[in-house]
mmCIF file of C-alpha atoms (C1' of nucleotides) in Angstrom:
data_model
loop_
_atom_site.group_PDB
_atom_site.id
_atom_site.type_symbol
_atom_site.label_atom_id
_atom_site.label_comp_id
_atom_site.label_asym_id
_atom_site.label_seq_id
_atom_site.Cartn_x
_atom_site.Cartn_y
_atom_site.Cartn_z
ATOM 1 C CA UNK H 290 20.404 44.487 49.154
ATOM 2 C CA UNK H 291 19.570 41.984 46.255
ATOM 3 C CA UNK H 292 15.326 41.786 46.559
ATOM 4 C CA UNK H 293 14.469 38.594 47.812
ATOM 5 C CA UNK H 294 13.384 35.340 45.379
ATOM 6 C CA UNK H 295 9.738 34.598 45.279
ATOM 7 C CA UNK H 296 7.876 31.851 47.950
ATOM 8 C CA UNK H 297 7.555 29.545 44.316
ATOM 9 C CA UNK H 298 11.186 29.733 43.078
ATOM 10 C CA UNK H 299 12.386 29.369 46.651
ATOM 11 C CA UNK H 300 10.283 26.108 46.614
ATOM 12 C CA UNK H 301 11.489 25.429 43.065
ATOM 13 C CA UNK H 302 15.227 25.914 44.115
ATOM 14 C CA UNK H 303 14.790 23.443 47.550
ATOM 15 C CA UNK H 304 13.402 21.055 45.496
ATOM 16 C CA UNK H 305 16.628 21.084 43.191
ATOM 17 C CA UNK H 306 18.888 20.587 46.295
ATOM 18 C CA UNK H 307 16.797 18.136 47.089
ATOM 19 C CA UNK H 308 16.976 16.305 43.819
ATOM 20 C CA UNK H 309 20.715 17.011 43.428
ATOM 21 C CA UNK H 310 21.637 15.286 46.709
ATOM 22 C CA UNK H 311 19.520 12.539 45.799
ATOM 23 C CA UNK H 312 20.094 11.690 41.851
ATOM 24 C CA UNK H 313 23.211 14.101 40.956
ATOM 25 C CA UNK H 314 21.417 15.307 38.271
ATOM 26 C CA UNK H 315 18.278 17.686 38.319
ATOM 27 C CA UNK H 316 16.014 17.080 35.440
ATOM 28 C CA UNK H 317 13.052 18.943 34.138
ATOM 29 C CA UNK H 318 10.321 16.256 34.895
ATOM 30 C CA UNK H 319 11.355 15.112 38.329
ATOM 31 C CA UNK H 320 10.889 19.159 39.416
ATOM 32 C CA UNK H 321 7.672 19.079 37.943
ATOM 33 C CA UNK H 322 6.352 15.837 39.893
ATOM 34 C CA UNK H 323 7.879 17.290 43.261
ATOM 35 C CA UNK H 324 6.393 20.573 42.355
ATOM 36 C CA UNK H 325 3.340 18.972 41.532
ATOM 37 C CA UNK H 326 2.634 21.588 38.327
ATOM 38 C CA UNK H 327 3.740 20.516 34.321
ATOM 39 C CA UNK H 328 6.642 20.263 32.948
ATOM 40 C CA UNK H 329 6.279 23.634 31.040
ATOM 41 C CA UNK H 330 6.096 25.397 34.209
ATOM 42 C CA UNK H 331 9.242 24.161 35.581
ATOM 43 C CA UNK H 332 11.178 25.494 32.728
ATOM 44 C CA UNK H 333 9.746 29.131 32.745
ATOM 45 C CA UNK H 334 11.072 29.067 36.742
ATOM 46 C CA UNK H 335 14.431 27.584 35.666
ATOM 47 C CA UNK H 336 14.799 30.487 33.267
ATOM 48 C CA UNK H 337 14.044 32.964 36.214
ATOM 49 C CA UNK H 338 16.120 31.479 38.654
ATOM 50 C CA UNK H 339 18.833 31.511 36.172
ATOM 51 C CA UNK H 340 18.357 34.893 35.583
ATOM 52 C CA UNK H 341 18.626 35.623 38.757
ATOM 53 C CA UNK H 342 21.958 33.852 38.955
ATOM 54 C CA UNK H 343 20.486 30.980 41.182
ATOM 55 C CA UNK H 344 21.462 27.947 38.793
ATOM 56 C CA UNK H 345 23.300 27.040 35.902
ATOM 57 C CA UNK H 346 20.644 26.725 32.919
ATOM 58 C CA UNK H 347 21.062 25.657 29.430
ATOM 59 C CA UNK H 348 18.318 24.229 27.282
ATOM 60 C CA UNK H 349 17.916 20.355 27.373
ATOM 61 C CA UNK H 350 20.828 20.115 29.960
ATOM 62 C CA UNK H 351 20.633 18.860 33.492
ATOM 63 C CA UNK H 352 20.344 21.952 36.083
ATOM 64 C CA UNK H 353 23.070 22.658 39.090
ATOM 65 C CA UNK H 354 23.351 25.372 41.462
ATOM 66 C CA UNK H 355 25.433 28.222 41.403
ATOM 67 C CA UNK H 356 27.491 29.790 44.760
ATOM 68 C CA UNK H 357 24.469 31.967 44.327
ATOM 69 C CA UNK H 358 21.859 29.723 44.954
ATOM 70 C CA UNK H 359 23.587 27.161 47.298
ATOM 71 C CA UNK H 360 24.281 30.182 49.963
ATOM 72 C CA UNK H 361 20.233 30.683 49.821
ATOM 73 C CA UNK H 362 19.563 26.811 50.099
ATOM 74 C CA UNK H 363 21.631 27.192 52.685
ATOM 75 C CA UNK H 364 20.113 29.716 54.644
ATOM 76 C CA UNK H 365 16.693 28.251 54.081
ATOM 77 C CA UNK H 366 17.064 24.654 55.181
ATOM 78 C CA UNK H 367 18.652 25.755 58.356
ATOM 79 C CA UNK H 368 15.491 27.751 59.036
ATOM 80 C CA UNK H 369 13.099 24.607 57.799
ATOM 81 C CA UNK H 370 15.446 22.336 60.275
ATOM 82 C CA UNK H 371 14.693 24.404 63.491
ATOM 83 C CA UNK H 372 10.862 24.758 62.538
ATOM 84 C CA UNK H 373 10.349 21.472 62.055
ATOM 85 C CA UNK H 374 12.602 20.669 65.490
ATOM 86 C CA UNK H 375 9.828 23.207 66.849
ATOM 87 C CA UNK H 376 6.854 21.696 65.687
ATOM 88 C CA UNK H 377 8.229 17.997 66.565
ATOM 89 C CA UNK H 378 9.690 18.617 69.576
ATOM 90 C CA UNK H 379 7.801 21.396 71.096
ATOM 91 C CA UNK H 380 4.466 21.099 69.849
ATOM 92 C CA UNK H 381 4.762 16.958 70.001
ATOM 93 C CA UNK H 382 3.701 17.142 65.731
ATOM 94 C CA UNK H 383 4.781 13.977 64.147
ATOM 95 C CA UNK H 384 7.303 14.013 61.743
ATOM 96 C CA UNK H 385 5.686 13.869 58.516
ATOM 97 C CA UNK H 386 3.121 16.565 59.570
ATOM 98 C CA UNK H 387 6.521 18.763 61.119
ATOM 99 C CA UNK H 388 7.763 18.742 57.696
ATOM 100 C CA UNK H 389 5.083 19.562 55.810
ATOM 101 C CA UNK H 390 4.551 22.685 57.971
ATOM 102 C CA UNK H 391 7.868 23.633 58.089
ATOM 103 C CA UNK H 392 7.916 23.706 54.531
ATOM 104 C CA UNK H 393 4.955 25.964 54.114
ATOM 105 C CA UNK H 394 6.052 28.785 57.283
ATOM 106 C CA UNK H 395 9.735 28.627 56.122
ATOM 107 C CA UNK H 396 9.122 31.497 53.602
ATOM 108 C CA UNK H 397 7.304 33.693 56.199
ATOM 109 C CA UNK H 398 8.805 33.426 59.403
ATOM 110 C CA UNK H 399 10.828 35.528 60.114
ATOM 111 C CA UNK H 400 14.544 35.409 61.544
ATOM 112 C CA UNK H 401 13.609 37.022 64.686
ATOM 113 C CA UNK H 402 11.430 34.002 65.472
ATOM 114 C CA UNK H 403 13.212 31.198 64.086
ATOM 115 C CA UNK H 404 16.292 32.743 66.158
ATOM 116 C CA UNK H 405 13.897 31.890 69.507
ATOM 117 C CA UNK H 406 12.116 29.071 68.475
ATOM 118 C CA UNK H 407 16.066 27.830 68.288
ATOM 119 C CA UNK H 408 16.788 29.572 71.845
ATOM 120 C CA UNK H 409 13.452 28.070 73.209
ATOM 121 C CA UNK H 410 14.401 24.525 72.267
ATOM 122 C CA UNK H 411 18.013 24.907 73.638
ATOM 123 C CA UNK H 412 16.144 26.255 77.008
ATOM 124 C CA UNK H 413 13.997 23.171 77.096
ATOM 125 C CA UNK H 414 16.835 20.822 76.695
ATOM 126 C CA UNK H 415 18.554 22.269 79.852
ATOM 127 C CA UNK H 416 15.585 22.303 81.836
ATOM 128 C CA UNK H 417 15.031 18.419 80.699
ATOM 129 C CA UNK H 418 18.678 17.762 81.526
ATOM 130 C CA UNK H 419 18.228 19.154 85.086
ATOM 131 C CA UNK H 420 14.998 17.249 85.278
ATOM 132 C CA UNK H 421 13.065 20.006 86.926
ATOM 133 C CA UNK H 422 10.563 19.952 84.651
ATOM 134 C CA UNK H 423 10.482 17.760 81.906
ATOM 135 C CA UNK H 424 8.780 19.896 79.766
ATOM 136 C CA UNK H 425 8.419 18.394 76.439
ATOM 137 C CA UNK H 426 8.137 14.994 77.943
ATOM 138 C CA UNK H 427 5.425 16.068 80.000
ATOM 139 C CA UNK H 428 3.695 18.047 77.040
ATOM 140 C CA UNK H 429 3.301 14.700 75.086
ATOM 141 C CA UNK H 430 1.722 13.085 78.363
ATOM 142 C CA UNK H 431 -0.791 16.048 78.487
ATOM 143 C CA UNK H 432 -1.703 15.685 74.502
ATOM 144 C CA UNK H 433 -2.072 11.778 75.156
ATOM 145 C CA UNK H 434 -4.939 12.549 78.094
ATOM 146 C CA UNK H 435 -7.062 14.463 76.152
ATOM 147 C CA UNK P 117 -14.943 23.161 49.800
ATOM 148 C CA UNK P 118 -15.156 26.950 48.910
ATOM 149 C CA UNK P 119 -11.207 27.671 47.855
ATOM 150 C CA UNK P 120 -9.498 29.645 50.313
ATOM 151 C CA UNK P 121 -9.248 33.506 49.175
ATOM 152 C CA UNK P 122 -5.781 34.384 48.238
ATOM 153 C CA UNK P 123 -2.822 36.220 51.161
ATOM 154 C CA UNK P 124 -3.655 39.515 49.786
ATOM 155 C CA UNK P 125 -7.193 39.629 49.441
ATOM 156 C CA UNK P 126 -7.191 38.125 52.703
ATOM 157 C CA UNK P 127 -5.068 41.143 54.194
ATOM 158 C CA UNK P 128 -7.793 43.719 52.167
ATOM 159 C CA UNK P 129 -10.393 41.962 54.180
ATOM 160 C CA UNK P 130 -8.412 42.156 57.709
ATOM 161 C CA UNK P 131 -8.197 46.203 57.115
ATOM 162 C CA UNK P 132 -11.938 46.593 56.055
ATOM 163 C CA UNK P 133 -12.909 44.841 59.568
ATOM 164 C CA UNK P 134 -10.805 47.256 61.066
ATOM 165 C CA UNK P 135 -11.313 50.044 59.623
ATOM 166 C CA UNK P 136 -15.162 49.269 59.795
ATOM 167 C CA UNK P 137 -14.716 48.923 63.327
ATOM 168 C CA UNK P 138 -13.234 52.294 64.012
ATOM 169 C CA UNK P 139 -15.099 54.595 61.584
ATOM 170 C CA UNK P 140 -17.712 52.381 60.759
ATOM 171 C CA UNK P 141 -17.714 53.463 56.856
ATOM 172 C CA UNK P 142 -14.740 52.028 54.907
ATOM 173 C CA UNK P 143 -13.151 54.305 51.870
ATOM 174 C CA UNK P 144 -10.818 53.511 49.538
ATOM 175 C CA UNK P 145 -7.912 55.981 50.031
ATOM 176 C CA UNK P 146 -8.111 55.027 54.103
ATOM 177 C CA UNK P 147 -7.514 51.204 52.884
ATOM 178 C CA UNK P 148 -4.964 52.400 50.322
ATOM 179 C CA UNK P 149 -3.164 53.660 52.833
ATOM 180 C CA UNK P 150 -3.362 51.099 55.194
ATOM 181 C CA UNK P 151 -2.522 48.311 52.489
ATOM 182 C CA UNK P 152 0.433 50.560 51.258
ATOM 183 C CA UNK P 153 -0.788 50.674 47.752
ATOM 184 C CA UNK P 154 -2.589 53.068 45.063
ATOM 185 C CA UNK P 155 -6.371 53.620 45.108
ATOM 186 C CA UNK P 156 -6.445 51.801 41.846
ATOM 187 C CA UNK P 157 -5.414 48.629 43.537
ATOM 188 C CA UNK P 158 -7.494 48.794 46.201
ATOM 189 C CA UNK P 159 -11.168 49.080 43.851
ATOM 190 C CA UNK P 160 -9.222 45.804 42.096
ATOM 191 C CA UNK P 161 -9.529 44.192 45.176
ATOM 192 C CA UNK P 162 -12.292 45.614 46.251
ATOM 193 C CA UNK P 163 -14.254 43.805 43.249
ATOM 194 C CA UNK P 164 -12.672 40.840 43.344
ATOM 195 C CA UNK P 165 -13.896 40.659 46.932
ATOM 196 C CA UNK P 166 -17.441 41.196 45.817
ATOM 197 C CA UNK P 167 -17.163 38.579 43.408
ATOM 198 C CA UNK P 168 -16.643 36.129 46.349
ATOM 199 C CA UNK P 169 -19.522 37.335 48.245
ATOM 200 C CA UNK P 170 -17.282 38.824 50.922
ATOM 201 C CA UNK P 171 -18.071 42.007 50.470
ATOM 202 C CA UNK P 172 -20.964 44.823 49.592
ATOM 203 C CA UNK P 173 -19.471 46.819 46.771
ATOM 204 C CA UNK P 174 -20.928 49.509 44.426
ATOM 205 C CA UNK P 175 -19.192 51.943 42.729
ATOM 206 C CA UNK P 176 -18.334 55.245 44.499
ATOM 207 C CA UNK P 177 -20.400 53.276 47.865
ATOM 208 C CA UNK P 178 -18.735 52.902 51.254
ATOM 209 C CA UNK P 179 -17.939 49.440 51.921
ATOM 210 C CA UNK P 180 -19.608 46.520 53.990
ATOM 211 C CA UNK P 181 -18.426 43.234 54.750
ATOM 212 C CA UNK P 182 -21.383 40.378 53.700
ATOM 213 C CA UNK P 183 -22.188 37.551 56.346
ATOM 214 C CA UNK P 184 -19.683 35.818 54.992
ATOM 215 C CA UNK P 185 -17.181 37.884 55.299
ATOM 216 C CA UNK P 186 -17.426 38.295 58.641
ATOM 217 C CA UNK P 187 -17.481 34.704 59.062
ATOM 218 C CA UNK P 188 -14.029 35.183 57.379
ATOM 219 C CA UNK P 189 -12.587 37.329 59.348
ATOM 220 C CA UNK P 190 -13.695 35.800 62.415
ATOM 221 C CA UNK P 191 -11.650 32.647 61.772
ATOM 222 C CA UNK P 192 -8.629 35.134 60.766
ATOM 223 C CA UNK P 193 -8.437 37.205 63.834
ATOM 224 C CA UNK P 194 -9.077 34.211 66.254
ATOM 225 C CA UNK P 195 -6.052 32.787 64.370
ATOM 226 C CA UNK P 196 -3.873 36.225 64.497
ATOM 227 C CA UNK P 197 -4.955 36.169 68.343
ATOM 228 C CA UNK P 198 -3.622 33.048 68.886
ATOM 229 C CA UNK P 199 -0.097 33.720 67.256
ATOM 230 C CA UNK P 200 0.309 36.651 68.945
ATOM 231 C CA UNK P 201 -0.521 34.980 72.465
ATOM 232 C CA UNK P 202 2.055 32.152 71.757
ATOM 233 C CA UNK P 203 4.448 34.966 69.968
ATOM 234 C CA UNK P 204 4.135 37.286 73.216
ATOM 235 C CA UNK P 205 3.782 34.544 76.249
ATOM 236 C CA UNK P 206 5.687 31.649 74.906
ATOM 237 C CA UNK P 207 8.402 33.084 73.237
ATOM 238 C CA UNK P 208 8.753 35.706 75.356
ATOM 239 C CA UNK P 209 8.224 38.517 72.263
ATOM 240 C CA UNK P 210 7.659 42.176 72.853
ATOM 241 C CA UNK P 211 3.553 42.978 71.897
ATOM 242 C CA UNK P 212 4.381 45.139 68.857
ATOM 243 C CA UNK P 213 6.648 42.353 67.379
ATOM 244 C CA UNK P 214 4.524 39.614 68.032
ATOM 245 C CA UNK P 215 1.502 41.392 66.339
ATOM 246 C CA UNK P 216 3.374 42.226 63.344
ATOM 247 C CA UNK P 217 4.474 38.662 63.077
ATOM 248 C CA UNK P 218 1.393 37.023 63.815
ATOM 249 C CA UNK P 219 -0.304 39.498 60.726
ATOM 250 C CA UNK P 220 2.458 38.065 58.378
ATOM 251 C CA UNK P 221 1.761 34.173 59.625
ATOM 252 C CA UNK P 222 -1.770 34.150 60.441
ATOM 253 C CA UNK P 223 -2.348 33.041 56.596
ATOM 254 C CA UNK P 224 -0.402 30.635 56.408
ATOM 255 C CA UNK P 225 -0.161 28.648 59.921
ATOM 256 C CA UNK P 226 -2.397 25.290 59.296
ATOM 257 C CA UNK P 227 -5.490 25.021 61.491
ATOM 258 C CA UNK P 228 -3.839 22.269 63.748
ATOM 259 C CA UNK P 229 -0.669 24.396 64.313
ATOM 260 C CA UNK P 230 -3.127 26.653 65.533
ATOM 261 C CA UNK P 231 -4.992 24.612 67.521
ATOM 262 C CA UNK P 232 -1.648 22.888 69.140
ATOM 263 C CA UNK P 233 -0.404 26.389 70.324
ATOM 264 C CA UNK P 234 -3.843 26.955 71.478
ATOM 265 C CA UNK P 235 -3.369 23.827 73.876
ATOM 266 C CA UNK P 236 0.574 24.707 74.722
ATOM 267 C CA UNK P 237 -0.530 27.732 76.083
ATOM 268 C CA UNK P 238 -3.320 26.244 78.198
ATOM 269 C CA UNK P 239 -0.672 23.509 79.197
ATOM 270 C CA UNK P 240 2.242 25.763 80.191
ATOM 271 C CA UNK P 241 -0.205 27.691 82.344
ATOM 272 C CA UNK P 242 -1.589 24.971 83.938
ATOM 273 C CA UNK P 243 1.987 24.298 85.025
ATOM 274 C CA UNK P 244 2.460 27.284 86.206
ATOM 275 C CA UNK P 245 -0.152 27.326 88.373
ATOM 276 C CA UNK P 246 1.019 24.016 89.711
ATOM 277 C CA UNK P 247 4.014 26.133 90.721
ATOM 278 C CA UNK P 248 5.892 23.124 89.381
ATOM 279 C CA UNK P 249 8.035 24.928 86.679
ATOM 280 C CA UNK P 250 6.807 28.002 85.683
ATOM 281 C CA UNK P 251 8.040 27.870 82.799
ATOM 282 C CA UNK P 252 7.287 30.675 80.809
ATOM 283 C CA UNK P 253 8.587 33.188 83.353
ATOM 284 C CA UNK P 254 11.665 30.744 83.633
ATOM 285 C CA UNK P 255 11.908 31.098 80.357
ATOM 286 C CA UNK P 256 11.458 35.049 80.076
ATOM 287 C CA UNK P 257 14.845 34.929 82.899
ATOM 288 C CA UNK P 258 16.711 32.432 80.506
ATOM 289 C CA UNK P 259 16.560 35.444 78.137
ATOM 290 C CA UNK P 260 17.671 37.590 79.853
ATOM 291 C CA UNK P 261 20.545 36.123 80.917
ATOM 292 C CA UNK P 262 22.070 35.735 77.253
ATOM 293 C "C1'" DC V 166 -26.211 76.749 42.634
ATOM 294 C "C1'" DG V 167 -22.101 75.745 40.067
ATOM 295 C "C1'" DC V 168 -17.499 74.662 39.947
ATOM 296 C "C1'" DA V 169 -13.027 73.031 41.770
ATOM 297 C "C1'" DA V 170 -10.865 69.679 44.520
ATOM 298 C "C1'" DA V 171 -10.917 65.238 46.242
ATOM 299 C "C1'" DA V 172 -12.065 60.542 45.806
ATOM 300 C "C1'" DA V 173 -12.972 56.548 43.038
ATOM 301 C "C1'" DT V 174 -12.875 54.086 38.942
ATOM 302 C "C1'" DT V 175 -11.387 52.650 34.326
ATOM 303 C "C1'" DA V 176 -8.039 51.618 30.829
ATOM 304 C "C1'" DG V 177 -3.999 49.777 29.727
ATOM 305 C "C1'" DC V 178 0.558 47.881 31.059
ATOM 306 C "C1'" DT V 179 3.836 44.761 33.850
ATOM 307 C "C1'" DT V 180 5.354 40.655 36.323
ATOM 308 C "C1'" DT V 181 4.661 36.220 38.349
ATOM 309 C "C1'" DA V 182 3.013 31.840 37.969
ATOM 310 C "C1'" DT V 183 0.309 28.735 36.123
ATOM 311 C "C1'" DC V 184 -1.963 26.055 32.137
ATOM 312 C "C1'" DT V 185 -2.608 23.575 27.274
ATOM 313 C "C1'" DA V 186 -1.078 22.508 22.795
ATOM 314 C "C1'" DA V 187 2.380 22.314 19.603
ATOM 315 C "C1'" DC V 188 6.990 21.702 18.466
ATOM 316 C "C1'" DA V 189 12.022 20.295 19.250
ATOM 317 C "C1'" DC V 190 15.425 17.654 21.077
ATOM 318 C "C1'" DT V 191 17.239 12.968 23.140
ATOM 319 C "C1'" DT V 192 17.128 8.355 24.254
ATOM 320 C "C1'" DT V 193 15.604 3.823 23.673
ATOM 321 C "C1'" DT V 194 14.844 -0.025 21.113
ATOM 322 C "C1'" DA V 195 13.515 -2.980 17.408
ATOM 323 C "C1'" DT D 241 20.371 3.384 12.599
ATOM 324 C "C1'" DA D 242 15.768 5.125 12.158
ATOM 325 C "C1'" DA D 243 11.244 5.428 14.237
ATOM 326 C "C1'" DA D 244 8.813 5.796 18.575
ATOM 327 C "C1'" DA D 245 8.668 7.202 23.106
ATOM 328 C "C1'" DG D 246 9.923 10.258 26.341
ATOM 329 C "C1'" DT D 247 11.622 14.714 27.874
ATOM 330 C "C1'" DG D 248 12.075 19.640 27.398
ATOM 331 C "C1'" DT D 249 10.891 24.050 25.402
ATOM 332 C "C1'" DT D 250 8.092 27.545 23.035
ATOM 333 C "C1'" DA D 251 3.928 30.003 22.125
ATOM 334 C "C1'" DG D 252 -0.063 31.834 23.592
ATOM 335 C "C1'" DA D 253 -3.864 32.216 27.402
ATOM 336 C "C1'" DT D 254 -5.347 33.272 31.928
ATOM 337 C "C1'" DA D 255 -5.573 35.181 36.597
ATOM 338 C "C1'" DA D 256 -3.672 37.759 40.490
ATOM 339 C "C1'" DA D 257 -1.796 41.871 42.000
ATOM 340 C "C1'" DG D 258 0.361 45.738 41.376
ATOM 341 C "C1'" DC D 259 1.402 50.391 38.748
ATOM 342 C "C1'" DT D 260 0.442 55.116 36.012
ATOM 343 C "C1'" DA D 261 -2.495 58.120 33.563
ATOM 344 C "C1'" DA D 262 -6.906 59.429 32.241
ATOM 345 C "C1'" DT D 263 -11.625 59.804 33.312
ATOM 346 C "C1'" DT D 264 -15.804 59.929 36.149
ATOM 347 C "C1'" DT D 265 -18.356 60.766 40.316
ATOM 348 C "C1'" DT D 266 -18.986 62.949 44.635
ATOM 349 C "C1'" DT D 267 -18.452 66.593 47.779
ATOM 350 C "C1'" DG D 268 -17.543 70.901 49.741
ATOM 351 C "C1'" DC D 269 -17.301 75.808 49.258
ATOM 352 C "C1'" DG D 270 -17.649 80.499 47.509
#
DNA sequence: CGCAAAAATTAGCTTTATCTAACACTTTTA
DNA sequence: TAAAAGTGTTAGATAAAGCTAATTTTTGCG
């Protein structure tokens, strides 16, 4: 069982998917302004992530991901999609603030719990759709009133 | 804006309440043990905890936690108490897991995450005593039927 | 009491993750 | 096309958090 990648590189290694999607190419600089640390820094993670057979690295050369690393981008953004569904549409966050936080529990959480936060939403969908309840319409109504 | 003391102090300072609490002196080899780690560590920590004023630490003295240090830990536990409430009652977890979870979120859950459970709890069990949808034994039975 | 065992600390090393400053490559542009 | 600007990397520091091995302090017992 291949130890896990550090809370920073995971953050490093979204943040290329991220960038990928959007420009195609992932440069140094652009890391370092999402990552919000210098330029220096981004280049001593790139090294260890390409150690660790996360991306394709050379010197001076845009960065990609390997199988490697889009298998554990994978894996990760489905986890940061159903906590920020959670903390949207359970806990009526708004969206900016549901990201954020998903961002910062989706290197903690655990599966167990993501795995029934995802159950719990499906539950309150059905018991919307058979409009017994209501639920998460009628959560939003009681955070209005106080 | 004192800067927030780091995970792992944060965990040293969660066992010292503890273990302060059941044997009212706190040694290093019970907190090694507890933390998982070598005595060495735990006098490393145990001085950078005095540094912040968390702490009373002398060499080769049992350990006290300062005023502020309680203060610290009583912001931490009302946190780990309300994780584990949502954990157990919301999400329908078994106790054990939902302490053990709650210990690996509790530092990192933002205060108004916090505070929202706090107020889904208090709203799902105002509904249920409404007898309108009792919805976290509903949802206990939806899990049981997957 | 005095000494051995247990407990705690220190010294020194490692890794991660950050920084600044200096240097090396690339790209732009005059 | 060559100098300047911009981008990327290296070198060297620092701090956190851990380890082992050696040393020091305390404690318990014969």
């Amino acid at each position: 069982m291949k130890d896990r990648v550090s809370v920073a590189l995971e953050s490093y290694l979204e943040q290329i998917a991220d960038l990928q999607k959007e420009h195609g190419a992932v440069r140094t600089s652009d890391l370092a302004d999402r990552m919000g640390c210098r330029r220096s820094s981004v280049t001593n993670a790139l090294q260890r992530l390409s150690e660790k057979g996360l991306i394709n690295y050379q010197s001076y050369r845009p960065v990609t991901l390997t199988a490697e690393g889009e298998k554990t981008i994978k894996a990760l953004s489905r986890y940061h999609g159903i906590l920020a569904d959670f903390l949207e549409n359970i806990l009526a966050f708004p969206e900016k603030f549901a990201q954020e936080e998903a961002c910062r529990l989706e290197h903690r959480v655990s599966q167990s719990t993501i795995e029934r936060m995802r159950i719990y939403i499906e539950f309150i969908e059905q018991t919307d759709n058979l409009d017994r309840g209501l639920a998460s319409a009628k959560f939003k109504e009681f955070m209005q009133k106080r």
